Coordinates of C-alpha atoms and ligand atoms in Angstrom, one line a residue:
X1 CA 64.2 76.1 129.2
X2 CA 66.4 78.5 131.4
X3 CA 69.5 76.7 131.6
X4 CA 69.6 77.3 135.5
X5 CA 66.6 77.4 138.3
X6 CA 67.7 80.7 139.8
X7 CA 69.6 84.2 138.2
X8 CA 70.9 84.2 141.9
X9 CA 70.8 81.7 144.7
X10 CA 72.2 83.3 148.1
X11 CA 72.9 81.2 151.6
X12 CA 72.4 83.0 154.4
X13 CA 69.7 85.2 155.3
X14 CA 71.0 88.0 157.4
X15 CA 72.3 91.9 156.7
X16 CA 74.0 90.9 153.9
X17 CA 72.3 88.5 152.5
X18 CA 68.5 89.6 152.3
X19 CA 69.8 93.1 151.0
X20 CA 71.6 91.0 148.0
X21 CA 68.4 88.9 147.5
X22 CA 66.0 91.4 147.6
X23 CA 68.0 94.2 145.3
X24 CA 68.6 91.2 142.9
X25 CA 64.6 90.2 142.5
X26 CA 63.5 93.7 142.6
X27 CA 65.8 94.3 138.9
X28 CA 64.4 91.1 137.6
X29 CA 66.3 88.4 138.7
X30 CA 65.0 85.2 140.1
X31 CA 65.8 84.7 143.4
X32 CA 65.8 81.7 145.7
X33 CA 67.6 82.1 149.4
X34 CA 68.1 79.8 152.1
X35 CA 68.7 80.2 156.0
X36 CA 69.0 77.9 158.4
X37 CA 68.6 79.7 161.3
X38 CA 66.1 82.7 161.7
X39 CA 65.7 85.1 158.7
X40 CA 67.4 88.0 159.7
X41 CA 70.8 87.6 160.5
X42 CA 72.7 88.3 163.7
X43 CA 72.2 91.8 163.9
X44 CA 68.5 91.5 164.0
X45 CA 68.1 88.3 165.9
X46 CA 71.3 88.4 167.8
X47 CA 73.2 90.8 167.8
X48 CA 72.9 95.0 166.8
X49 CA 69.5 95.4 168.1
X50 CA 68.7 93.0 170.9
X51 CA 72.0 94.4 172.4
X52 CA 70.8 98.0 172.0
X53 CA 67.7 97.3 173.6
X54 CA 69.7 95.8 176.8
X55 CA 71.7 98.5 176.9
X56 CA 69.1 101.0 176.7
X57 CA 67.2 98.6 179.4
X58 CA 70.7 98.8 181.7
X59 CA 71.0 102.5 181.4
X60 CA 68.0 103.3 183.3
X61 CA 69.9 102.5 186.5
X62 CA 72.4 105.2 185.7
X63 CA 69.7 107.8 184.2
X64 CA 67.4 107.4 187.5
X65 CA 70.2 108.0 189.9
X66 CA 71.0 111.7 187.7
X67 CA 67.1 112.4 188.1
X68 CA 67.4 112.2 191.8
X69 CA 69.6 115.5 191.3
X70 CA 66.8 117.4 189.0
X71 CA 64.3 116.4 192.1
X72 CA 62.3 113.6 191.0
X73 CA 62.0 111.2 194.1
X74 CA 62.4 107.2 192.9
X75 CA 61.9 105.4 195.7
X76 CA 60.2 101.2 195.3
X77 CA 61.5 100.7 191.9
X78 CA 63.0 97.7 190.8
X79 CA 63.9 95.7 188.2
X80 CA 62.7 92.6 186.6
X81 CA 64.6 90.7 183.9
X82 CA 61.8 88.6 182.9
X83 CA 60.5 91.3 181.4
X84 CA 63.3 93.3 180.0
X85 CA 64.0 89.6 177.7
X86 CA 60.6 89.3 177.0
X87 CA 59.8 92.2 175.2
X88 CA 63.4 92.7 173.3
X89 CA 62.6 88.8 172.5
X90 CA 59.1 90.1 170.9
X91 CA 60.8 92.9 168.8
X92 CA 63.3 90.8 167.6
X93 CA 60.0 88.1 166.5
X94 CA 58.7 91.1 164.8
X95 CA 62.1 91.9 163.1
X96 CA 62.1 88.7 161.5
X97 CA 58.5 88.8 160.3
X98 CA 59.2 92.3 158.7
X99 CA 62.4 90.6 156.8
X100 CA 60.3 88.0 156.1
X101 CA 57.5 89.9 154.5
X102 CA 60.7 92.1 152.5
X103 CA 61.9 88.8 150.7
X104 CA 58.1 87.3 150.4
X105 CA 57.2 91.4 148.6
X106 CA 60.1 90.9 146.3
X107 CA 59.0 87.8 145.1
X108 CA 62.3 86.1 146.4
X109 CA 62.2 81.8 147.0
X110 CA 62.9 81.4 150.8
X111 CA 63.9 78.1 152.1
X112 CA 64.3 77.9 156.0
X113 CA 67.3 75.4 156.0
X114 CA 71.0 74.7 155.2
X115 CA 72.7 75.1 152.3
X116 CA 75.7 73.7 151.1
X117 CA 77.2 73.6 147.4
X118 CA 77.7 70.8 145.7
X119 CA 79.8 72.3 142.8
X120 CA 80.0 76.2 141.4
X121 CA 76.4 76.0 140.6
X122 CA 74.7 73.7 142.5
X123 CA 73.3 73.9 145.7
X124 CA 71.5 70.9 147.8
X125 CA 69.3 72.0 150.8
X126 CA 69.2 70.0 154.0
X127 CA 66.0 67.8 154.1
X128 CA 65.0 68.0 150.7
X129 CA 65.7 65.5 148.1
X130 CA 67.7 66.7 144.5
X131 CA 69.7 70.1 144.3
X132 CA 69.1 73.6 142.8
X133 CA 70.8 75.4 140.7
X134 CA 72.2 78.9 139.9
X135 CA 74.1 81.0 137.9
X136 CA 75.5 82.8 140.6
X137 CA 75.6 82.1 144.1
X138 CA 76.0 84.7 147.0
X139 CA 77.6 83.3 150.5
X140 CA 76.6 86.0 153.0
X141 CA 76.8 83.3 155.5
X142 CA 78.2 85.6 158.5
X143 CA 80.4 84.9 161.5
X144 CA 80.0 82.7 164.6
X145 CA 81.7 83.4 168.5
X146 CA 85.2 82.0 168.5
X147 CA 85.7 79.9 171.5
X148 CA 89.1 79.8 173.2
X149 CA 91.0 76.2 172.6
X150 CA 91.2 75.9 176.8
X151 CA 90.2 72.6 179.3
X152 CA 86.9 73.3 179.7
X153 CA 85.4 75.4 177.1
X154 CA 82.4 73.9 177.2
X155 CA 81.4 76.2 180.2
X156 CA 81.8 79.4 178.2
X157 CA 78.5 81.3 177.3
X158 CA 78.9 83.9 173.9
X159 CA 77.5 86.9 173.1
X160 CA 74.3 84.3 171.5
X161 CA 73.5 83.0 175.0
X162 CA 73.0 85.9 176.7
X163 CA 70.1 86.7 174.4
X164 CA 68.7 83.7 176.1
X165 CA 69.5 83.9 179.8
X166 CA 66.0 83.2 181.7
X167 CA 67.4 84.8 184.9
X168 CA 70.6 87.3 185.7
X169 CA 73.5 85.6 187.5
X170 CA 74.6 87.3 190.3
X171 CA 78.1 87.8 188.7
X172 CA 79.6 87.1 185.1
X173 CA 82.9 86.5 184.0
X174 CA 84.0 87.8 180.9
X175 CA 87.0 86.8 178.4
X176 CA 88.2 89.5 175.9
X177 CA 87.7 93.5 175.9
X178 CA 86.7 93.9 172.5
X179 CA 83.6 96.1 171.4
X180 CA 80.9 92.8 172.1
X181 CA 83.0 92.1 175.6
X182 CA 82.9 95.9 176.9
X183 CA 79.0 96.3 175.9
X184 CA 77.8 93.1 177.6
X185 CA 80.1 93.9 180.4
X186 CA 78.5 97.4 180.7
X187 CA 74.6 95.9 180.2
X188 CA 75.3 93.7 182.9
X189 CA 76.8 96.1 185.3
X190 CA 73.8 98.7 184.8
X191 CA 72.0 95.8 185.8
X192 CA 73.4 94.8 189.3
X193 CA 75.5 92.3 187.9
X194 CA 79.0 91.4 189.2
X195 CA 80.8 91.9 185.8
X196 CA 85.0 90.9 185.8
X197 CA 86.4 90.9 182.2
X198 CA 89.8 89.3 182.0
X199 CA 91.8 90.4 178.6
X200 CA 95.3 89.0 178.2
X201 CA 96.4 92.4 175.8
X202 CA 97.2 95.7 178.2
X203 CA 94.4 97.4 176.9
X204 CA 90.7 96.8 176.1
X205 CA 89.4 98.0 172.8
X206 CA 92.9 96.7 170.5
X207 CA 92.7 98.8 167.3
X208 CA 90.6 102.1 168.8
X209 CA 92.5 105.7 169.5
X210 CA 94.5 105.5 172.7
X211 CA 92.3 107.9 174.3
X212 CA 89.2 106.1 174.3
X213 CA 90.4 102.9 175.3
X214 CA 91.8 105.0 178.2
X215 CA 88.7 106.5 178.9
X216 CA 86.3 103.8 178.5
X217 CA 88.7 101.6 180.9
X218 CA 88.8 104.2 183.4
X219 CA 84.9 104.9 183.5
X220 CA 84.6 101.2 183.6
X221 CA 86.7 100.9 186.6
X222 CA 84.2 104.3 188.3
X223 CA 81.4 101.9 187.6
X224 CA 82.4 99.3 189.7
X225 CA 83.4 97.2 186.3
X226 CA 86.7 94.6 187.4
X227 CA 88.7 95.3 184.3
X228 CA 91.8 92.9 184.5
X229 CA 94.3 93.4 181.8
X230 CA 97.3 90.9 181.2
X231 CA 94.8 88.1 182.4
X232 CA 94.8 85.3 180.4
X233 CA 91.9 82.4 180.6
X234 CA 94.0 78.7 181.1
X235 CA 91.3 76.8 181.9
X236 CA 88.0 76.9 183.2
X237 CA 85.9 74.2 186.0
X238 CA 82.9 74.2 187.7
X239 CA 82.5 74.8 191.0
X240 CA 79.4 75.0 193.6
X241 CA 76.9 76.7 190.9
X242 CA 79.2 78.8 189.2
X243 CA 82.4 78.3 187.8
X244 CA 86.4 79.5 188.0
X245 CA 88.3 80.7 185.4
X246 CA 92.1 79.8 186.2
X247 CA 94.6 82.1 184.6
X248 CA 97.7 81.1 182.8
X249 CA 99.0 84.2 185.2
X250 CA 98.5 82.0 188.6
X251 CA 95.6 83.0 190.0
X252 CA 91.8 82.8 189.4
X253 CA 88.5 84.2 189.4
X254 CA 85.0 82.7 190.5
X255 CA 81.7 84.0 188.8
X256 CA 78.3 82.1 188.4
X257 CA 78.7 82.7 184.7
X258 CA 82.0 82.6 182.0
X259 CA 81.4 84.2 178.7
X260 CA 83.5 84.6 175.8
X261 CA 83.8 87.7 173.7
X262 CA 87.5 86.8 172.4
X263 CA 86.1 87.7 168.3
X264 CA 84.2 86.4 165.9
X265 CA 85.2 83.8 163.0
X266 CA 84.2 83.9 159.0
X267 CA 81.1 80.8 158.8
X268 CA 82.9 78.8 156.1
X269 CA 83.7 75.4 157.3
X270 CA 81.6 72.4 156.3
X271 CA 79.2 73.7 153.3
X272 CA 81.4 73.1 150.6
X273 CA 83.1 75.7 149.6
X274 CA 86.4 74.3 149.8
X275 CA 85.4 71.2 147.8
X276 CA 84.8 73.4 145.1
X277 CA 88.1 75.3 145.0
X278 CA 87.1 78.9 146.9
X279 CA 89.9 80.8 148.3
X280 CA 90.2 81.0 152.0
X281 CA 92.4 83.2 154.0
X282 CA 93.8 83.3 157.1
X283 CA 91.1 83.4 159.5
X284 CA 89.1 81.2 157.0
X285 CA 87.3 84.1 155.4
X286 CA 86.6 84.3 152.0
X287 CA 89.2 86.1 149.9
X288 CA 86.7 88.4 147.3
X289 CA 88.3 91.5 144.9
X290 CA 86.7 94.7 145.4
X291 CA 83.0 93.8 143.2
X292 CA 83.0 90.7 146.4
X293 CA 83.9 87.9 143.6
X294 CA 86.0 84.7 144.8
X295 CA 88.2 82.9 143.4
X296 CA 85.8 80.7 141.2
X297 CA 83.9 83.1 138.9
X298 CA 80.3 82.2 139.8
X299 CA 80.6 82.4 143.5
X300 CA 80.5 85.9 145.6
X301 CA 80.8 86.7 148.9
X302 CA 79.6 89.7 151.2
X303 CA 79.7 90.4 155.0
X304 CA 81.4 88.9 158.0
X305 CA 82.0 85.8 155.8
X306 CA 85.0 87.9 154.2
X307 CA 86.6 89.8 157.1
X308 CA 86.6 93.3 155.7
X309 CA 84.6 94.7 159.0
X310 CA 82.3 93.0 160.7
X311 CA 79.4 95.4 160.6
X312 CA 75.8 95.6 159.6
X313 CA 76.1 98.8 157.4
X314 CA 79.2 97.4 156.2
X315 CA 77.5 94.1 155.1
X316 CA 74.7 95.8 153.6
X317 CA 77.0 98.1 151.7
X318 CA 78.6 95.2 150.2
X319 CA 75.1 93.4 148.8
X320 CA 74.2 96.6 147.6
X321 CA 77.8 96.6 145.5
X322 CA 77.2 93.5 144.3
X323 CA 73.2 93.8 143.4
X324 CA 74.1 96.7 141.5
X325 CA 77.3 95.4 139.5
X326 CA 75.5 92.1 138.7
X327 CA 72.1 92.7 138.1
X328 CA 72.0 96.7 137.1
X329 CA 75.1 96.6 134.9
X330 CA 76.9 99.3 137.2
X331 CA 79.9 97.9 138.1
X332 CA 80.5 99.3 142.1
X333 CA 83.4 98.6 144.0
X334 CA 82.8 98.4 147.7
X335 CA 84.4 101.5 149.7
X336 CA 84.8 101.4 153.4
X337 CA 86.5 104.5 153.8
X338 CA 85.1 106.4 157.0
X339 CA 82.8 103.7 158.2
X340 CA 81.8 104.8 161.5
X341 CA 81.6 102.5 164.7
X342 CA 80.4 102.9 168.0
X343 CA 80.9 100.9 171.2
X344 CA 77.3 100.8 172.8
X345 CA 78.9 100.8 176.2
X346 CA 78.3 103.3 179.0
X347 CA 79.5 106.0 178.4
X348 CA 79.1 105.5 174.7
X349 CA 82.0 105.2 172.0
X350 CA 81.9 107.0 168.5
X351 CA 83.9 106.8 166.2
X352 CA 85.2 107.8 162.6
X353 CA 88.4 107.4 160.7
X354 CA 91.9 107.2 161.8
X355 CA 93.4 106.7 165.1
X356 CA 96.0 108.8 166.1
X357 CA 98.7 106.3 166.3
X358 CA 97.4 105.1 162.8
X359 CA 97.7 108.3 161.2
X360 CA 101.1 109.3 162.7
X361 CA 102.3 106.3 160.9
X362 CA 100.6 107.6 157.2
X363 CA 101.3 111.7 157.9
X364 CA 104.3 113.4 158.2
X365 CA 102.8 116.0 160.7
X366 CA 99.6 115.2 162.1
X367 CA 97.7 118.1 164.5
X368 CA 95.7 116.9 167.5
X369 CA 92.7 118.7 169.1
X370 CA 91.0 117.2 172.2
X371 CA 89.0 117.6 174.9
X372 CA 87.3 116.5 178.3
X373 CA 85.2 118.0 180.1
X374 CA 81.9 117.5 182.2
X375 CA 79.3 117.4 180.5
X376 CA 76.4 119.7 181.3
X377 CA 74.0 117.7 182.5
X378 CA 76.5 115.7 185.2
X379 CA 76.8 119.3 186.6
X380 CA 73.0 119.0 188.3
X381 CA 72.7 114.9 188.3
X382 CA 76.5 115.3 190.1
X383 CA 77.2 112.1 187.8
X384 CA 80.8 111.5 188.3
X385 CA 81.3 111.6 184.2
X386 CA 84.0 112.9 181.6
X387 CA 83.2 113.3 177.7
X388 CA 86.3 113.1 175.6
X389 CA 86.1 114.6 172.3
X390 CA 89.5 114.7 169.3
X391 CA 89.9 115.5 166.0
X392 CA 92.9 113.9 164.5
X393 CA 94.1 116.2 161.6
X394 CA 96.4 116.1 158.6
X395 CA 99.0 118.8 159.2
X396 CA 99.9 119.0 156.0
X397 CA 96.3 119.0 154.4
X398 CA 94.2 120.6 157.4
X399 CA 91.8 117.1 156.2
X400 CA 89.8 115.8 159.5
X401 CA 91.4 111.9 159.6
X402 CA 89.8 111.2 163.1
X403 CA 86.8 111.7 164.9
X404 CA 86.5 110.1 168.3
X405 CA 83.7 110.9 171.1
X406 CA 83.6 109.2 174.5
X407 CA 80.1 110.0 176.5
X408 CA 76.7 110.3 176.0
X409 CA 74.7 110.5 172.2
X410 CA 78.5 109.6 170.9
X411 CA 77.3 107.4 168.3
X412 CA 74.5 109.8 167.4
X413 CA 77.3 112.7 167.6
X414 CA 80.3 110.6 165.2
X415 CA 77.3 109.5 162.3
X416 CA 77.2 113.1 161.2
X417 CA 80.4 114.1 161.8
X418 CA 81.2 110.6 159.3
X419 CA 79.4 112.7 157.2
X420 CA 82.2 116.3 157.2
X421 CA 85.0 113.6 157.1
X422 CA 84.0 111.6 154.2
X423 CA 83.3 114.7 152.4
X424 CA 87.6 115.6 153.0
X425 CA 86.4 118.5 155.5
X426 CA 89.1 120.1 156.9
X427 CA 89.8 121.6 160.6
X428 CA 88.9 125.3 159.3
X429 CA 86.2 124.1 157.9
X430 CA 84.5 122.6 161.1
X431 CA 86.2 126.0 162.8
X432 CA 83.6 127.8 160.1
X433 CA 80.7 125.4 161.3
X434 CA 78.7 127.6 163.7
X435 CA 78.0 126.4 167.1
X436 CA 75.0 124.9 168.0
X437 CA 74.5 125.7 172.2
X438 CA 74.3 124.6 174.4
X439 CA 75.4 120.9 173.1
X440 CA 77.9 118.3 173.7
X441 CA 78.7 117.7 169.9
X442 CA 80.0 121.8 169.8
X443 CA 82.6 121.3 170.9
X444 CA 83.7 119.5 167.9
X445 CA 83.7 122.8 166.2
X446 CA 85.1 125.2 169.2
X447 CA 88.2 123.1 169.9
X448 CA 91.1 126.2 168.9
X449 CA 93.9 124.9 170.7
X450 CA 96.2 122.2 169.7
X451 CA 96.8 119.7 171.8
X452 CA 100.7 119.5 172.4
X453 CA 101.9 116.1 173.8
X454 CA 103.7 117.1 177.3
X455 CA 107.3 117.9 177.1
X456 CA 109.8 115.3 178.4
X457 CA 111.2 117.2 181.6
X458 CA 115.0 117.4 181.2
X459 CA 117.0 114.9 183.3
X460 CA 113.8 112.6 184.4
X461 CA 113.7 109.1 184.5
X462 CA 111.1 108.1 182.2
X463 CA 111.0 104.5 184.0
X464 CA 110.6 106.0 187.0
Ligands
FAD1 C1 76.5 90.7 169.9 C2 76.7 91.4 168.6 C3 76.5 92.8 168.5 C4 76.7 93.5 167.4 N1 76.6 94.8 167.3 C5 76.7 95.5 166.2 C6 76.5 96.9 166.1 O1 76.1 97.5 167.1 N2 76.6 97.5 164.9 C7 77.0 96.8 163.8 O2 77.1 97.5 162.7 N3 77.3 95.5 163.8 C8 77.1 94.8 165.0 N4 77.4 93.5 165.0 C9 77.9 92.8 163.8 C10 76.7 92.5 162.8 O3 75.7 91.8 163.5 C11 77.3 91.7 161.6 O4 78.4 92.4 161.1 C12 76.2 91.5 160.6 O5 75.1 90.8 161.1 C13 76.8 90.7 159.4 O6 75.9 90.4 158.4 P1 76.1 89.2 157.5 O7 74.9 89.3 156.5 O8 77.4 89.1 157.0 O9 75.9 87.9 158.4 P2 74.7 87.5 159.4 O10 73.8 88.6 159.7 O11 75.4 86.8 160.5 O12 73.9 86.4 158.5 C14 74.4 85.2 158.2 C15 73.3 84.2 158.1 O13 73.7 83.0 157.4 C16 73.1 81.9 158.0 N5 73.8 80.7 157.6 C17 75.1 80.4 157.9 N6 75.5 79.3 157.2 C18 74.4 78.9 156.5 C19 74.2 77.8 155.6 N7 75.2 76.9 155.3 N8 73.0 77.6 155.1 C20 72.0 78.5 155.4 N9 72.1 79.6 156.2 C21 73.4 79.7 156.8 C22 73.1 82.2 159.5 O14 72.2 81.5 160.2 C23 72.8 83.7 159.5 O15 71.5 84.0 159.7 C24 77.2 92.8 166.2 C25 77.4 91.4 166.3 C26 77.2 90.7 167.5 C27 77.4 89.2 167.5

């Protein structure tokens, strides 16, 4: 008799999770996997995809304002919520049938409830009697919104409400500027909504090059976006149907809905894991080495759970590292060099490799090419728009560290780009890439002129 029910046992269906589960059963392991939520995760149910669909849904208020300048005439339309929700609602049902069906193909044991461990190899499942066990378990059990400690909390929406909002308010609130804060705020604007976000840093987008979190803020502001920086929530009440957010700063701000996007926190508390002696760090995450292994020998970890980046491809990159270094005898480290991101906001953020600031801190001469300009399009549609494209180089090297794109298709744009930078392209090298015209993305490969940062003119006052 085997001396264990599963080869693998893996808590938490979602990016992470159902890649590990499924690699694992396809190279002969026996499988069980259990989810309490919906199988999936929260890219597919909600987070990645639902949000791309809104902000597609949003964009159309931008896109049917340029046609207006290529001639089209759009008078009587109008937008309806209900049905926007309803139909990204019935893609993400189909989602989680077609992840279904993968773990069902590959033979994997799915068991729609929680898990928590009762020791390194045993697991019990909410609602059923006795345990299970396994020789290894995975937690891919993802990250939830953090909620700032502040009277009143309780009023604050996330990022997994919105997904469920039967009608639009009329104006939103939002706390925190990073990447989840500045997309809803840009769905919601496309959409008529009143959006404020209030960010106690000086910046939205912490950790992105300079010049996008310039640009993004400053076509924010064109949109009609209330970007207040320095703000900082102290408390929150209700008041009339809506709500107001005091700030620690004095003053306040009314909206008929608050929502948090302050970050996201590892899933770890109350499942067992630090009963049984697993490593947690700061944040909570779980500490892994670089084949995802804890700190007790049977139990791994991928995803959001462990705070490398919280990111689908990143997640799925890590399950794939672990299926293949337990169950294919390949041991694979996890590498997230030159992970692209985006920011799905409008205009769009790509973005690949170092920052500049980042890389002035690891180079001893770093080169800088960048440009803005309008793009062809908002010549005709007379949309007030800038694109913003920069290659951060080594000077030493000639290597492309940094690719950053602000305006349309940039996501599309950076994923091949990713591509040159992983492969240690240098700057002559794109400079060798022929053009393809007439295209945003060529200018990527036209940019001759290094950008020089503006000489301090003798005997100012820089204060001033
Ligand atoms: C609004 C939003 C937008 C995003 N947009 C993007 C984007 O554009 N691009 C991108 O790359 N990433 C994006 N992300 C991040 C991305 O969704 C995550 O990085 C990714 O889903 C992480 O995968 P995971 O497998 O680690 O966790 P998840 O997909 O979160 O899966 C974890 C699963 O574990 C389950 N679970 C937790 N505890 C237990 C338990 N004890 N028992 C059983 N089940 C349990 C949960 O219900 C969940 O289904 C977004 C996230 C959000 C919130």
């Amino acid at each position: 008799m085997a001396e264990y029910d599963y080869d693998l046992f893996v808590i938490g269906a979602g990016s992470g999770g159902v890649r590990a589960a499924r690699l694992a059963s396809e190279l002969g392991a026996k499988v069980g996997v259990a989810e309490e939520y919906r199988i999936g995760g929260t890219c597919v149910i909600r987070g990645c995809v639902p949000k791309k669909l809104l902000a597609y849904g949003s964009a159309y208020a931008g896109e049917i304002e340029d046609a207006r300048g290529f001639g089209w005439t759009c008078e009587g339309l109008r937008f309806d919520w209900p049905t926007l929700i309803h139909n990204v609602r019935r893609e993400v049902d189909r989602l989680n049938g077609a992840y279904t069906r993968t773990l069902e193909k590959a033979g994997v044991d799915r068991f729609l409830t929680r898990a928590s461990l009762e020791d390194p190899h045993t697991i019990k499942l909410a609602g059923r009697d006795g345990t299970v066990s396994a020789k290894t378990i995975l937690v891919a059990t993802g990250s939830h919104p953090f909620i700032p400690d502040v009277p009143g909390r309780e009023h604050f929406i996330t990022s997994n409400e919105c997904f469920e909002l039967e009608e639009l308010p009329k104006s939103i609130a939002i706390v925190g500027a990073g990447y989840i804060g500045m997309e809803f705020a840009s769905i919601f604007t496309g959409l008529g909504v009143t959006v404020t976000v209030l960010h106690r840093g000086d910046q939205i987008l912490r950790d992105f090059d300079d010049d996008l979190r310039e640009g993004l803020a400053a076509a924010m502001r064109n949109r009609g976006v209330g970007l207040r920086m320095n703000a900082e929530a102290a408390s929150i009440e209700k008041e009339g149907s809506g709500f107001r957010v005091n700030l620690k700063q004095g003053d306040c701000v009314t909206a008929d809905l608050v929502m948090a996007a302050t970050g996201r926190l590892p899933t770890t508390m109350n499942f067992g894991l630090q009963k049984i002696g697993v490593e947690l760090g700061w944040n909570g995450h779980v500490v892994v080495d670089e084949y995802s292994k804890s700190s007790v020998d049977s139990i791994y970890a991928v995803g959001d759970v462990t705070d490398r980046m919280q990111l689908t491809p990143v997640a799925i990159h890590e399950a794939t590292a672990f299926a293949e270094t337990l169950f294919n005898d390949t041991p694979t480290p996890v590498d997230h060099s030159f992970t692209p991101t985006a920011v799905f906001s409008e205009p769009e953020i790509g973005t690949v490799g170092c920052t500049e600031h980042k890389a002035r801190e690891m180079c001893r001469s770093v080169d800088i090419y960048k440009n803005s300009f309008k793009p062809l399009r908002a010549t005709v549609s007379g949309r007030d728009e800038t694109m913003l494209m920069k290659l951060v180089i080594d000077g030493e090297t000639d290597k492309v560290l940094g690719c950053h794109v602000l305006g349309a298709d940039a996501a599309e744009i950076v994923q091949m780009a990713a591509i040159a930078l992983r492969l240690g392209a240098t700057k002559a090298q794109f400079d060798a890439t022929r053009a393809l015209h007439p295209s945003a993305a060529e200018e990527l490969v036209t940019m001759r002129q290094r950008w020089e940062p503006p000489a301090a003119v003798a005997g100012s006052d820089a204060a001033a």
